Amino acid sequence: MKDKRILFVSSEVVPYLPETELSSTAFNVAKNAHSKGVQTRIFMPRFGVINERRHQLHEVIRLSGMNLVVNDMDMPLIIKVASIPKERMQVYFIDNEEYFKRKAVFTDEDDELFEDNDERAIFFAKGVVETVKKLNWAPDIIHVHGWMASLLPLYLKEFYKEEPLFTESKIITSLYDNPFEGSLDEALAEKLEFDNINDEKIATVKIPSFTNILKSAIENSDAIIHGSETISEELSTFLEGKEIPVLEHQVENMKESYLNFYADLIAAN
């Protein structure tokens, strides 16, 4: 795996957000790959709860400045970057005043999902791809963690399917047991339709629940990793119908297992 390129895209990463199974796993697998000579890039949203001074985030002017279209609205893309202390790993932050300035992550003070979480997810997916294009950095593996990152496989397979930078990229989605209650804005399907996403693919998220968003990610991924020991029975059953490689939940040999899984997927090209 030395000198291979892995793009890690996660809705949560320590030390920028509190330690959870997801945020810790996203960090640790990236750190391990980096330590083995893999070229890594980490992307996450620049949520307003992230302390920019403490973590020394700074805007990258040459990458910022473009507008991304979300549901026929031009939304300015701001790119910030920081280095994880002691690891020499760069983390890129997708930012926008409208979507990410608020001092919260996914829910408001009443623990209700933000009404624009669907648009935040679309903006995040497009922001990652457009930034990687500007970096001209073709990844061998794209590893997705977290539901807010889970529209990325759909956008790569549909909206960006003609983009040559990702022709050889293999997409892996990790599934975690961290569901949200209810669903995102039911207009998500219409917003995907605006981007000319395939009708069959849109059907999966007509009801944009946690489970259906993950089903969409599974449909558009080349491999799946069980990030949690258990996932919902509905997702397990859905996954059984897909003929793609699956890595079961790892505890003791996680680092080695992930690297071997990456290597096998690249070798299958």
CSV table of C-alpha atoms in Angstrom, one decimal:
chain,number,residue,atom,x,y,z
A,1,MET,CA,0.0,0.0,0.0
A,2,LYS,CA,3.0,2.3,0.2
A,3,ASP,CA,2.5,5.4,-2.0
A,4,LYS,CA,-1.2,4.5,-2.7
A,5,ARG,CA,-3.7,7.3,-2.2
A,6,ILE,CA,-6.6,7.1,0.2
A,7,LEU,CA,-9.2,9.8,0.6
A,8,PHE,CA,-10.9,9.6,4.0
A,9,VAL,CA,-14.2,11.5,4.1
A,10,SER,CA,-15.9,11.6,7.5
A,11,SER,CA,-18.7,13.6,9.1
A,12,GLU,CA,-16.7,13.3,12.4
A,13,VAL,CA,-13.0,13.1,13.2
A,14,VAL,CA,-11.1,13.4,16.5
A,15,PRO,CA,-9.6,15.6,17.8
A,16,TYR,CA,-11.9,18.2,16.1
A,17,LEU,CA,-15.1,16.7,17.4
A,18,PRO,CA,-15.8,14.6,20.6
A,19,GLU,CA,-14.6,11.0,20.7
A,20,THR,CA,-17.2,8.5,19.3
A,21,GLU,CA,-16.8,5.1,17.6
A,22,LEU,CA,-17.1,6.9,14.3
A,23,SER,CA,-14.8,9.8,14.9
A,24,SER,CA,-12.1,7.6,16.5
A,25,THR,CA,-12.2,5.0,13.8
A,26,ALA,CA,-12.0,7.5,11.0
A,27,PHE,CA,-8.9,9.0,12.7
A,28,ASN,CA,-7.2,5.8,13.6
A,29,VAL,CA,-7.5,4.1,10.2
A,30,ALA,CA,-6.2,7.2,8.5
A,31,LYS,CA,-3.4,7.5,11.0
A,32,ASN,CA,-2.4,3.8,10.5
A,33,ALA,CA,-2.5,4.1,6.7
A,34,HIS,CA,-0.4,7.3,6.9
A,35,SER,CA,2.2,5.6,9.1
A,36,LYS,CA,2.6,2.8,6.5
A,37,GLY,CA,3.5,5.2,3.7
A,38,VAL,CA,0.1,5.6,2.3
A,39,GLN,CA,-0.7,9.1,0.9
A,40,THR,CA,-3.7,10.3,2.8
A,41,ARG,CA,-6.2,13.2,2.8
A,42,ILE,CA,-8.9,13.7,5.3
A,43,PHE,CA,-12.1,15.7,4.7
A,44,MET,CA,-14.8,16.7,7.1
A,45,PRO,CA,-17.3,19.6,7.5
A,46,ARG,CA,-16.1,22.7,9.4
A,47,PHE,CA,-18.9,22.6,12.0
A,48,GLY,CA,-19.2,25.8,14.1
A,49,VAL,CA,-18.3,23.9,17.3
A,50,ILE,CA,-14.8,23.4,16.1
A,51,ASN,CA,-12.4,25.8,17.7
A,52,GLU,CA,-10.4,27.2,14.8
A,53,ARG,CA,-7.8,29.0,17.0
A,54,ARG,CA,-7.1,25.9,19.2
A,55,HIS,CA,-6.8,23.6,16.2
A,56,GLN,CA,-5.0,26.2,14.0
A,57,LEU,CA,-7.4,26.1,11.0
A,58,HIS,CA,-6.6,28.5,8.2
A,59,GLU,CA,-8.3,29.2,4.9
A,60,VAL,CA,-6.7,28.0,1.7
A,61,ILE,CA,-7.4,30.9,-0.6
A,62,ARG,CA,-6.3,29.1,-3.8
A,63,LEU,CA,-8.9,26.3,-3.1
A,64,SER,CA,-11.7,28.6,-1.9
A,65,GLY,CA,-13.8,31.0,-3.9
A,66,MET,CA,-15.9,28.8,-6.1
A,67,ASN,CA,-19.7,28.5,-5.8
A,68,LEU,CA,-21.5,25.2,-5.5
A,69,VAL,CA,-25.1,24.9,-6.8
A,70,VAL,CA,-27.4,23.3,-4.3
A,71,ASN,CA,-31.1,23.2,-5.3
A,72,ASP,CA,-30.6,26.0,-7.8
A,73,MET,CA,-28.8,28.2,-5.2
A,74,ASP,CA,-25.2,29.4,-5.5
A,75,MET,CA,-23.4,28.6,-2.2
A,76,PRO,CA,-19.8,29.8,-1.7
A,77,LEU,CA,-17.3,27.1,-0.9
A,78,ILE,CA,-14.6,27.9,1.7
A,79,ILE,CA,-11.8,25.5,2.3
A,80,LYS,CA,-9.8,25.4,5.5
A,81,VAL,CA,-7.0,23.1,6.5
A,82,ALA,CA,-5.2,22.0,9.6
A,83,SER,CA,-2.6,19.4,10.6
A,84,ILE,CA,-3.3,16.8,13.3
A,85,PRO,CA,-0.6,17.4,16.0
A,86,LYS,CA,2.3,14.9,15.9
A,87,GLU,CA,0.8,13.0,12.9
A,88,ARG,CA,1.7,15.3,10.1
A,89,MET,CA,-1.6,14.5,8.5
A,90,GLN,CA,-3.6,17.3,6.8
A,91,VAL,CA,-7.3,17.6,7.3
A,92,TYR,CA,-9.4,19.7,4.9
A,93,PHE,CA,-12.6,21.3,6.1
A,94,ILE,CA,-15.5,22.1,3.9
A,95,ASP,CA,-17.1,25.3,5.1
A,96,ASN,CA,-19.9,27.7,4.2
A,97,GLU,CA,-21.4,30.4,6.3
A,98,GLU,CA,-25.0,29.4,5.7
A,99,TYR,CA,-24.5,25.7,6.4
A,100,PHE,CA,-21.8,25.3,9.0
A,101,LYS,CA,-21.3,28.5,11.0
A,102,ARG,CA,-23.9,27.5,13.6
A,103,LYS,CA,-22.5,26.3,17.0
A,104,ALA,CA,-24.0,22.8,16.6
A,105,VAL,CA,-23.4,19.7,14.5
A,106,PHE,CA,-26.5,17.9,13.4
A,107,THR,CA,-29.3,19.0,15.8
A,108,ASP,CA,-30.6,22.2,17.4
A,109,GLU,CA,-31.0,23.0,21.1
A,110,ASP,CA,-34.2,20.8,21.2
A,111,ASP,CA,-32.3,17.9,19.7
A,112,GLU,CA,-34.2,18.2,16.4
A,113,LEU,CA,-32.4,17.6,13.2
A,114,PHE,CA,-31.6,20.8,11.3
A,115,GLU,CA,-34.1,21.3,8.4
A,116,ASP,CA,-31.2,21.9,5.9
A,117,ASN,CA,-29.2,18.8,6.8
A,118,ASP,CA,-30.0,17.4,3.4
A,119,GLU,CA,-28.5,20.4,1.7
A,120,ARG,CA,-25.5,20.4,4.0
A,121,ALA,CA,-24.9,16.8,3.0
A,122,ILE,CA,-25.1,17.7,-0.7
A,123,PHE,CA,-22.8,20.7,-0.3
A,124,PHE,CA,-20.3,18.5,1.6
A,125,ALA,CA,-20.3,15.8,-1.1
A,126,LYS,CA,-19.8,18.4,-3.9
A,127,GLY,CA,-17.3,20.4,-1.9
A,128,VAL,CA,-15.1,17.3,-1.3
A,129,VAL,CA,-15.1,16.4,-5.0
A,130,GLU,CA,-14.5,19.9,-6.3
A,131,THR,CA,-11.6,20.4,-3.8
A,132,VAL,CA,-10.0,17.1,-4.8
A,133,LYS,CA,-10.3,18.2,-8.4
A,134,LYS,CA,-8.5,21.4,-7.7
A,135,LEU,CA,-5.8,19.5,-5.9
A,136,ASN,CA,-5.6,17.2,-8.9
A,137,TRP,CA,-5.2,14.3,-6.6
A,138,ALA,CA,-6.6,11.0,-7.9
A,139,PRO,CA,-7.3,8.6,-5.0
A,140,ASP,CA,-7.1,4.8,-5.3
A,141,ILE,CA,-9.5,4.4,-2.4
A,142,ILE,CA,-12.3,6.8,-1.1
A,143,HIS,CA,-13.4,5.7,2.4
A,144,VAL,CA,-16.6,7.2,3.6
A,145,HIS,CA,-17.6,7.5,7.3
A,146,GLY,CA,-20.9,8.9,8.7
A,147,TRP,CA,-24.3,9.6,7.3
A,148,MET,CA,-23.6,13.2,6.4
A,149,ALA,CA,-20.9,11.9,4.1
A,150,SER,CA,-23.1,9.2,2.7
A,151,LEU,CA,-24.3,11.0,-0.4
A,152,LEU,CA,-20.8,11.1,-1.7
A,153,PRO,CA,-20.9,7.7,-3.3
A,154,LEU,CA,-24.1,8.6,-5.1
A,155,TYR,CA,-22.6,11.9,-6.4
A,156,LEU,CA,-19.4,10.1,-7.5
A,157,LYS,CA,-21.3,7.4,-9.4
A,158,GLU,CA,-23.9,9.7,-11.0
A,159,PHE,CA,-23.2,13.5,-11.0
A,160,TYR,CA,-19.4,13.1,-11.4
A,161,LYS,CA,-19.4,9.8,-13.4
A,162,GLU,CA,-17.5,11.5,-16.3
A,163,GLU,CA,-14.8,13.0,-14.1
A,164,PRO,CA,-11.6,11.2,-15.1
A,165,LEU,CA,-9.8,11.9,-11.8
A,166,PHE,CA,-12.0,9.2,-10.1
A,167,THR,CA,-12.1,6.6,-12.9
A,168,GLU,CA,-10.0,4.1,-11.0
A,169,SER,CA,-11.1,5.1,-7.5
A,170,LYS,CA,-12.8,2.4,-5.4
A,171,ILE,CA,-15.4,3.6,-2.9
A,172,ILE,CA,-15.7,2.0,0.6
A,173,THR,CA,-18.5,3.0,3.0
A,174,SER,CA,-18.3,2.1,6.7
A,175,LEU,CA,-21.6,1.4,8.4
A,176,TYR,CA,-22.1,2.6,12.0
A,177,ASP,CA,-24.8,2.1,14.5
A,178,ASN,CA,-25.5,5.8,15.1
A,179,PRO,CA,-29.0,6.4,13.6
A,180,PHE,CA,-30.9,9.6,13.8
A,181,GLU,CA,-34.7,9.7,14.5
A,182,GLY,CA,-37.1,10.7,11.8
A,183,SER,CA,-35.8,11.8,8.4
A,184,LEU,CA,-34.2,14.6,6.5
A,185,ASP,CA,-36.2,17.1,4.4
A,186,GLU,CA,-38.5,15.1,2.1
A,187,ALA,CA,-37.5,17.5,-0.7
A,188,LEU,CA,-34.1,15.8,-0.9
A,189,ALA,CA,-35.3,13.7,-3.9
A,190,GLU,CA,-36.2,16.9,-5.8
A,191,LYS,CA,-32.8,18.4,-5.0
A,192,LEU,CA,-31.1,15.3,-6.3
A,193,GLU,CA,-33.3,15.4,-9.4
A,194,PHE,CA,-32.1,19.0,-10.0
A,195,ASP,CA,-28.6,17.5,-10.3
A,196,ASN,CA,-29.9,14.9,-12.9
A,197,ILE,CA,-29.3,12.0,-10.6
A,198,ASN,CA,-30.7,8.7,-12.0
A,199,ASP,CA,-34.4,8.2,-11.1
A,200,GLU,CA,-33.8,4.7,-9.9
A,201,LYS,CA,-31.1,6.0,-7.5
A,202,ILE,CA,-33.4,8.8,-6.3
A,203,ALA,CA,-36.1,6.3,-5.4
A,204,THR,CA,-33.9,4.9,-2.6
A,205,VAL,CA,-34.0,8.2,-0.7
A,206,LYS,CA,-37.6,9.3,-1.5
A,207,ILE,CA,-38.0,8.9,2.2
A,208,PRO,CA,-34.6,10.2,3.5
A,209,SER,CA,-34.3,8.2,6.7
A,210,PHE,CA,-31.0,7.2,8.2
A,211,THR,CA,-31.4,3.7,6.8
A,212,ASN,CA,-32.3,4.8,3.3
A,213,ILE,CA,-29.4,7.2,3.1
A,214,LEU,CA,-27.1,4.3,4.0
A,215,LYS,CA,-28.8,2.1,1.5
A,216,SER,CA,-28.0,4.6,-1.2
A,217,ALA,CA,-24.4,4.6,0.0
A,218,ILE,CA,-24.3,0.8,-0.2
A,219,GLU,CA,-25.8,0.9,-3.7
A,220,ASN,CA,-23.1,3.2,-5.0
A,221,SER,CA,-20.0,1.7,-3.1
A,222,ASP,CA,-17.6,-0.9,-4.3
A,223,ALA,CA,-17.1,-2.4,-0.8
A,224,ILE,CA,-18.5,-2.1,2.7
A,225,ILE,CA,-17.0,-2.2,6.2
A,226,HIS,CA,-18.9,-2.8,9.4
A,227,GLY,CA,-17.7,0.1,11.5
A,228,SER,CA,-19.9,-1.0,14.5
A,229,GLU,CA,-20.4,-4.5,15.9
A,230,THR,CA,-24.0,-4.4,15.0
A,231,ILE,CA,-26.0,-2.6,12.3
A,232,SER,CA,-29.8,-2.7,11.8
A,233,GLU,CA,-31.4,-5.8,10.5
A,234,GLU,CA,-32.8,-3.9,7.6
A,235,LEU,CA,-29.4,-2.7,6.5
A,236,SER,CA,-27.9,-6.2,7.0
A,237,THR,CA,-30.6,-7.8,4.8
A,238,PHE,CA,-30.2,-5.1,2.1
A,239,LEU,CA,-26.4,-5.7,2.1
A,240,GLU,CA,-26.9,-9.4,1.7
A,241,GLY,CA,-28.4,-8.8,-1.7
A,242,LYS,CA,-25.4,-7.0,-3.0
A,243,GLU,CA,-22.4,-8.8,-4.5
A,244,ILE,CA,-19.7,-6.6,-3.1
A,245,PRO,CA,-16.8,-7.3,-0.7
A,246,VAL,CA,-17.7,-6.8,3.0
A,247,LEU,CA,-15.3,-6.5,5.9
A,248,GLU,CA,-16.9,-7.5,9.2
A,249,HIS,CA,-16.4,-5.5,12.4
A,250,GLN,CA,-12.8,-5.5,13.6
A,251,VAL,CA,-11.5,-5.0,17.1
A,252,GLU,CA,-8.1,-6.5,17.7
A,253,ASN,CA,-6.7,-6.5,14.2
A,254,MET,CA,-8.4,-3.5,12.8
A,255,LYS,CA,-5.3,-1.7,11.4
A,256,GLU,CA,-4.0,-4.7,9.6
A,257,SER,CA,-7.4,-5.8,8.4
A,258,TYR,CA,-8.3,-2.4,6.9
A,259,LEU,CA,-5.0,-2.2,5.0
A,260,ASN,CA,-5.4,-5.7,3.6
A,261,PHE,CA,-9.0,-4.9,2.6
A,262,TYR,CA,-7.8,-1.7,0.8
A,263,ALA,CA,-5.0,-3.6,-0.9
A,264,ASP,CA,-7.4,-6.4,-2.1
A,265,LEU,CA,-9.8,-3.9,-3.5
A,266,ILE,CA,-7.1,-2.1,-5.4
A,267,ALA,CA,-5.7,-5.4,-6.7
A,268,ALA,CA,-9.2,-6.3,-8.0
A,269,ASN,CA,-9.1,-3.4,-10.5
